Amino acid sequence: MRARPTPSPAPRAVSVVSDTVLVDYGAGNLRSVEKALLAAGAPRVTVTADPDIVARADRIVLPGVGAFGACAGALRAVPGLEPALTHAVIANARPFLGICVGMQLMADEGREYGAHAGLGWIPGHVERLTPADPALKIPHMGWNMVTATGPNLVETGGAYFVHSYVVRTADPAHILATTTHGEAIVAAIGRANLLGVQFHPEKSQAYGLALLTRWLNWRP
């Protein structure tokens, strides 16, 4: 009597895990941002500069610490990284978050130690913060109030800033929030699937984690 064949096991359902890519181009506080994203509810964070992974990402975070030109140069020094970012964020409309200089890189140009081309996703430029009151220190560093310009991902509350340069947008509609350091300055910009914040959500405690959670659940 022939043995009955053992039935093949039924295929298991495969859950799709949303992959948040944190771009590692040598110009960001990666560990702190990664930990904050995980604490905010990201199921997985991939830290990489691999253009193929970036191009396929579900969500992208671009950090940035230092001078605009140095950050732009570091990004462009990775072969294929800028086209991969453009493919994912502009062509495929993946949710994007730029932090500090990562936000500034969204503009057309940075004017720090010369003129340097940005990504050109938000019309405008980046220039030095020059408050009229000489008693105000540069860099603008520490906790400050963020004021939302309307209903959007960035809510009003206290956040942590460290910066000497600010974004000047060509279209006020792209300004999502402001803060004050001798004058009203841009604290957040965005349009469509793009969000950039001048402050550091990874250093902004409960306020920052709440913002990251909203961004992770955002379906633009």
CSV table of C-alpha atoms in Angstrom, one decimal:
chain,number,residue,atom,x,y,z
A,1,MET,CA,0.0,0.0,0.0
A,2,ARG,CA,1.5,3.3,-1.0
A,3,ALA,CA,2.1,5.9,1.6
A,4,ARG,CA,-0.1,8.9,1.4
A,5,PRO,CA,1.9,12.0,0.5
A,6,THR,CA,2.4,14.5,3.2
A,7,PRO,CA,0.4,17.6,2.4
A,8,SER,CA,2.5,20.8,1.9
A,9,PRO,CA,1.9,23.3,4.7
A,10,ALA,CA,-0.4,26.2,3.9
A,11,PRO,CA,1.6,29.3,3.0
A,12,ARG,CA,1.8,31.7,5.9
A,13,ALA,CA,0.5,35.2,5.5
A,14,VAL,CA,3.3,37.7,5.2
A,15,SER,CA,2.8,41.0,6.9
A,16,VAL,CA,4.1,44.1,5.2
A,17,VAL,CA,6.2,46.2,7.5
A,18,SER,CA,6.5,49.8,6.7
A,19,ASP,CA,10.1,50.7,6.3
A,20,THR,CA,11.3,54.1,7.5
A,21,VAL,CA,14.7,54.9,6.0
A,22,LEU,CA,17.0,57.2,8.0
A,23,VAL,CA,19.5,58.5,5.4
A,24,ASP,CA,23.1,58.1,6.6
A,25,TYR,CA,25.3,60.5,4.6
A,26,GLY,CA,27.7,61.4,7.4
A,27,ALA,CA,25.9,64.6,8.4
A,28,GLY,CA,23.4,63.8,11.1
A,29,ASN,CA,22.8,62.6,14.7
A,30,LEU,CA,21.6,59.2,13.5
A,31,ARG,CA,21.5,57.2,16.7
A,32,SER,CA,19.3,59.8,18.6
A,33,VAL,CA,16.9,60.1,15.6
A,34,GLU,CA,16.7,56.4,15.2
A,35,LYS,CA,15.9,55.9,18.9
A,36,ALA,CA,13.3,58.6,18.7
A,37,LEU,CA,11.6,57.1,15.7
A,38,LEU,CA,11.4,53.7,17.3
A,39,ALA,CA,10.0,55.3,20.5
A,40,ALA,CA,7.4,57.1,18.4
A,41,GLY,CA,6.1,53.8,17.0
A,42,ALA,CA,8.2,53.1,13.9
A,43,PRO,CA,8.1,49.3,13.4
A,44,ARG,CA,11.4,49.3,11.7
A,45,VAL,CA,14.1,51.9,10.9
A,46,THR,CA,16.8,51.3,8.3
A,47,VAL,CA,19.8,53.5,8.6
A,48,THR,CA,21.5,53.6,5.2
A,49,ALA,CA,22.9,55.6,2.2
A,50,ASP,CA,22.2,52.8,-0.2
A,51,PRO,CA,20.4,54.4,-3.2
A,52,ASP,CA,18.4,51.3,-4.0
A,53,ILE,CA,17.0,51.0,-0.5
A,54,VAL,CA,16.3,54.8,-0.4
A,55,ALA,CA,14.5,54.6,-3.7
A,56,ARG,CA,12.2,51.8,-2.4
A,57,ALA,CA,11.6,53.4,1.1
A,58,ASP,CA,8.1,53.8,2.5
A,59,ARG,CA,9.1,56.8,4.5
A,60,ILE,CA,12.3,58.9,4.5
A,61,VAL,CA,14.0,61.0,7.2
A,62,LEU,CA,16.9,63.2,6.2
A,63,PRO,CA,18.8,64.6,9.2
A,64,GLY,CA,21.5,67.2,9.1
A,65,VAL,CA,24.0,68.8,11.4
A,66,GLY,CA,26.6,71.3,10.4
A,67,ALA,CA,27.1,73.7,7.5
A,68,PHE,CA,24.7,73.7,4.6
A,69,GLY,CA,27.4,73.3,1.9
A,70,ALA,CA,29.2,70.5,3.8
A,71,CYS,CA,25.9,68.6,4.2
A,72,ALA,CA,24.9,69.1,0.5
A,73,GLY,CA,28.4,68.0,-0.6
A,74,ALA,CA,28.3,64.9,1.6
A,75,LEU,CA,24.9,63.9,0.2
A,76,ARG,CA,26.0,64.4,-3.3
A,77,ALA,CA,29.3,62.5,-2.6
A,78,VAL,CA,27.3,59.3,-2.3
A,79,PRO,CA,26.8,58.0,-5.9
A,80,GLY,CA,23.1,57.9,-6.8
A,81,LEU,CA,21.8,59.1,-3.5
A,82,GLU,CA,20.3,62.4,-4.7
A,83,PRO,CA,18.5,60.8,-7.7
A,84,ALA,CA,17.2,58.1,-5.4
A,85,LEU,CA,15.8,60.7,-2.9
A,86,THR,CA,14.2,62.6,-5.8
A,87,HIS,CA,12.6,59.3,-7.2
A,88,ALA,CA,11.2,58.3,-3.8
A,89,VAL,CA,10.1,61.7,-2.5
A,90,ILE,CA,9.0,63.6,-5.7
A,91,ALA,CA,8.2,60.9,-8.2
A,92,ASN,CA,6.7,58.3,-5.8
A,93,ALA,CA,5.4,60.9,-3.2
A,94,ARG,CA,6.8,59.0,-0.2
A,95,PRO,CA,6.4,60.9,3.2
A,96,PHE,CA,9.5,62.8,3.8
A,97,LEU,CA,10.9,64.5,7.0
A,98,GLY,CA,13.9,66.8,6.9
A,99,ILE,CA,15.4,67.7,10.3
A,100,CYS,CA,17.5,70.9,10.9
A,101,VAL,CA,19.9,71.1,8.0
A,102,GLY,CA,17.9,68.3,6.4
A,103,MET,CA,15.0,70.7,6.3
A,104,GLN,CA,17.2,73.5,4.9
A,105,LEU,CA,18.4,71.2,2.1
A,106,MET,CA,14.8,71.2,0.8
A,107,ALA,CA,15.3,74.8,-0.3
A,108,ASP,CA,16.8,76.0,-3.6
A,109,GLU,CA,20.0,77.4,-2.2
A,110,GLY,CA,22.0,77.7,1.0
A,111,ARG,CA,24.1,80.9,1.5
A,112,GLU,CA,26.5,79.7,4.2
A,113,TYR,CA,30.1,80.2,3.2
A,114,GLY,CA,29.1,80.8,-0.4
A,115,ALA,CA,26.1,79.7,-2.4
A,116,HIS,CA,25.3,76.0,-2.6
A,117,ALA,CA,22.5,74.3,-4.4
A,118,GLY,CA,19.8,72.6,-2.4
A,119,LEU,CA,17.4,69.9,-3.4
A,120,GLY,CA,15.0,72.6,-4.8
A,121,TRP,CA,11.8,71.0,-3.4
A,122,ILE,CA,10.6,74.1,-1.6
A,123,PRO,CA,11.2,77.5,-3.4
A,124,GLY,CA,13.4,79.7,-1.2
A,125,HIS,CA,16.9,80.1,0.2
A,126,VAL,CA,18.8,79.7,3.5
A,127,GLU,CA,20.6,82.7,5.1
A,128,ARG,CA,22.2,83.6,8.3
A,129,LEU,CA,20.0,84.5,11.2
A,130,THR,CA,20.7,88.2,12.1
A,131,PRO,CA,18.4,89.4,14.8
A,132,ALA,CA,18.2,93.2,15.2
A,133,ASP,CA,18.9,92.9,19.0
A,134,PRO,CA,22.7,92.4,19.4
A,135,ALA,CA,22.0,90.9,22.8
A,136,LEU,CA,20.4,87.8,21.2
A,137,LYS,CA,23.0,85.1,20.7
A,138,ILE,CA,23.8,83.2,17.6
A,139,PRO,CA,23.4,80.2,17.3
A,140,HIS,CA,19.8,80.2,18.4
A,141,MET,CA,20.0,77.4,20.9
A,142,GLY,CA,17.6,76.0,23.4
A,143,TRP,CA,13.9,75.6,24.0
A,144,ASN,CA,11.6,77.9,22.2
A,145,MET,CA,7.9,78.1,21.3
A,146,VAL,CA,6.8,76.7,18.0
A,147,THR,CA,3.6,78.3,16.7
A,148,ALA,CA,1.6,76.5,14.0
A,149,THR,CA,0.3,78.6,11.2
A,150,GLY,CA,-2.8,76.4,10.8
A,151,PRO,CA,-3.9,72.8,11.1
A,152,ASN,CA,-1.0,70.6,10.1
A,153,LEU,CA,1.4,67.9,11.4
A,154,VAL,CA,3.3,70.6,13.4
A,155,GLU,CA,1.3,71.6,16.5
A,156,THR,CA,2.0,74.6,18.8
A,157,GLY,CA,4.4,73.7,21.6
A,158,GLY,CA,7.9,73.9,23.0
A,159,ALA,CA,10.8,72.4,20.9
A,160,TYR,CA,14.6,72.4,21.1
A,161,PHE,CA,16.6,74.4,18.5
A,162,VAL,CA,20.2,74.6,17.5
A,163,HIS,CA,20.9,76.7,14.4
A,164,SER,CA,22.5,79.8,13.0
A,165,TYR,CA,20.7,79.8,9.6
A,166,VAL,CA,17.1,80.1,8.6
A,167,VAL,CA,14.9,79.3,5.6
A,168,ARG,CA,13.4,82.2,3.8
A,169,THR,CA,10.6,80.8,1.6
A,170,ALA,CA,9.4,82.2,-1.6
A,171,ASP,CA,5.8,81.2,-0.9
A,172,PRO,CA,4.3,81.8,2.6
A,173,ALA,CA,1.9,78.9,2.0
A,174,HIS,CA,4.9,76.6,2.6
A,175,ILE,CA,5.4,77.9,6.1
A,176,LEU,CA,3.8,75.5,8.6
A,177,ALA,CA,5.1,76.9,11.8
A,178,THR,CA,7.2,79.8,13.1
A,179,THR,CA,9.3,80.6,16.2
A,180,THR,CA,10.7,83.8,17.5
A,181,HIS,CA,14.3,84.9,18.0
A,182,GLY,CA,14.3,88.6,17.7
A,183,GLU,CA,11.9,88.2,14.8
A,184,ALA,CA,9.5,85.6,13.5
A,185,ILE,CA,11.5,82.9,11.8
A,186,VAL,CA,10.5,79.7,10.1
A,187,ALA,CA,10.3,76.6,12.3
A,188,ALA,CA,8.7,74.2,9.8
A,189,ILE,CA,8.0,74.1,6.1
A,190,GLY,CA,6.1,71.7,3.9
A,191,ARG,CA,3.8,70.9,1.0
A,192,ALA,CA,2.1,67.7,-0.2
A,193,ASN,CA,4.2,64.8,1.2
A,194,LEU,CA,7.1,67.0,2.4
A,195,LEU,CA,7.7,68.1,6.0
A,196,GLY,CA,10.8,69.9,7.3
A,197,VAL,CA,11.4,71.1,10.8
A,198,GLN,CA,14.2,73.5,12.0
A,199,PHE,CA,14.1,72.1,15.5
A,200,HIS,CA,15.2,68.7,16.7
A,201,PRO,CA,12.3,66.4,17.4
A,202,GLU,CA,14.6,63.8,18.8
A,203,LYS,CA,15.7,66.3,21.5
A,204,SER,CA,12.3,67.8,22.1
A,205,GLN,CA,11.0,65.2,24.5
A,206,ALA,CA,7.2,64.6,24.5
A,207,TYR,CA,6.5,67.3,22.0
A,208,GLY,CA,9.0,65.8,19.5
A,209,LEU,CA,7.9,62.2,20.0
A,210,ALA,CA,4.3,63.3,19.4
A,211,LEU,CA,5.3,65.0,16.1
A,212,LEU,CA,7.2,61.9,15.0
A,213,THR,CA,4.2,59.7,15.8
A,214,ARG,CA,1.9,61.9,13.7
A,215,TRP,CA,4.4,61.8,10.9
A,216,LEU,CA,4.7,58.0,11.0
A,217,ASN,CA,0.9,57.7,10.8
A,218,TRP,CA,0.7,60.4,8.0
A,219,ARG,CA,-0.9,59.3,4.7
A,220,PRO,CA,-0.5,62.4,2.5
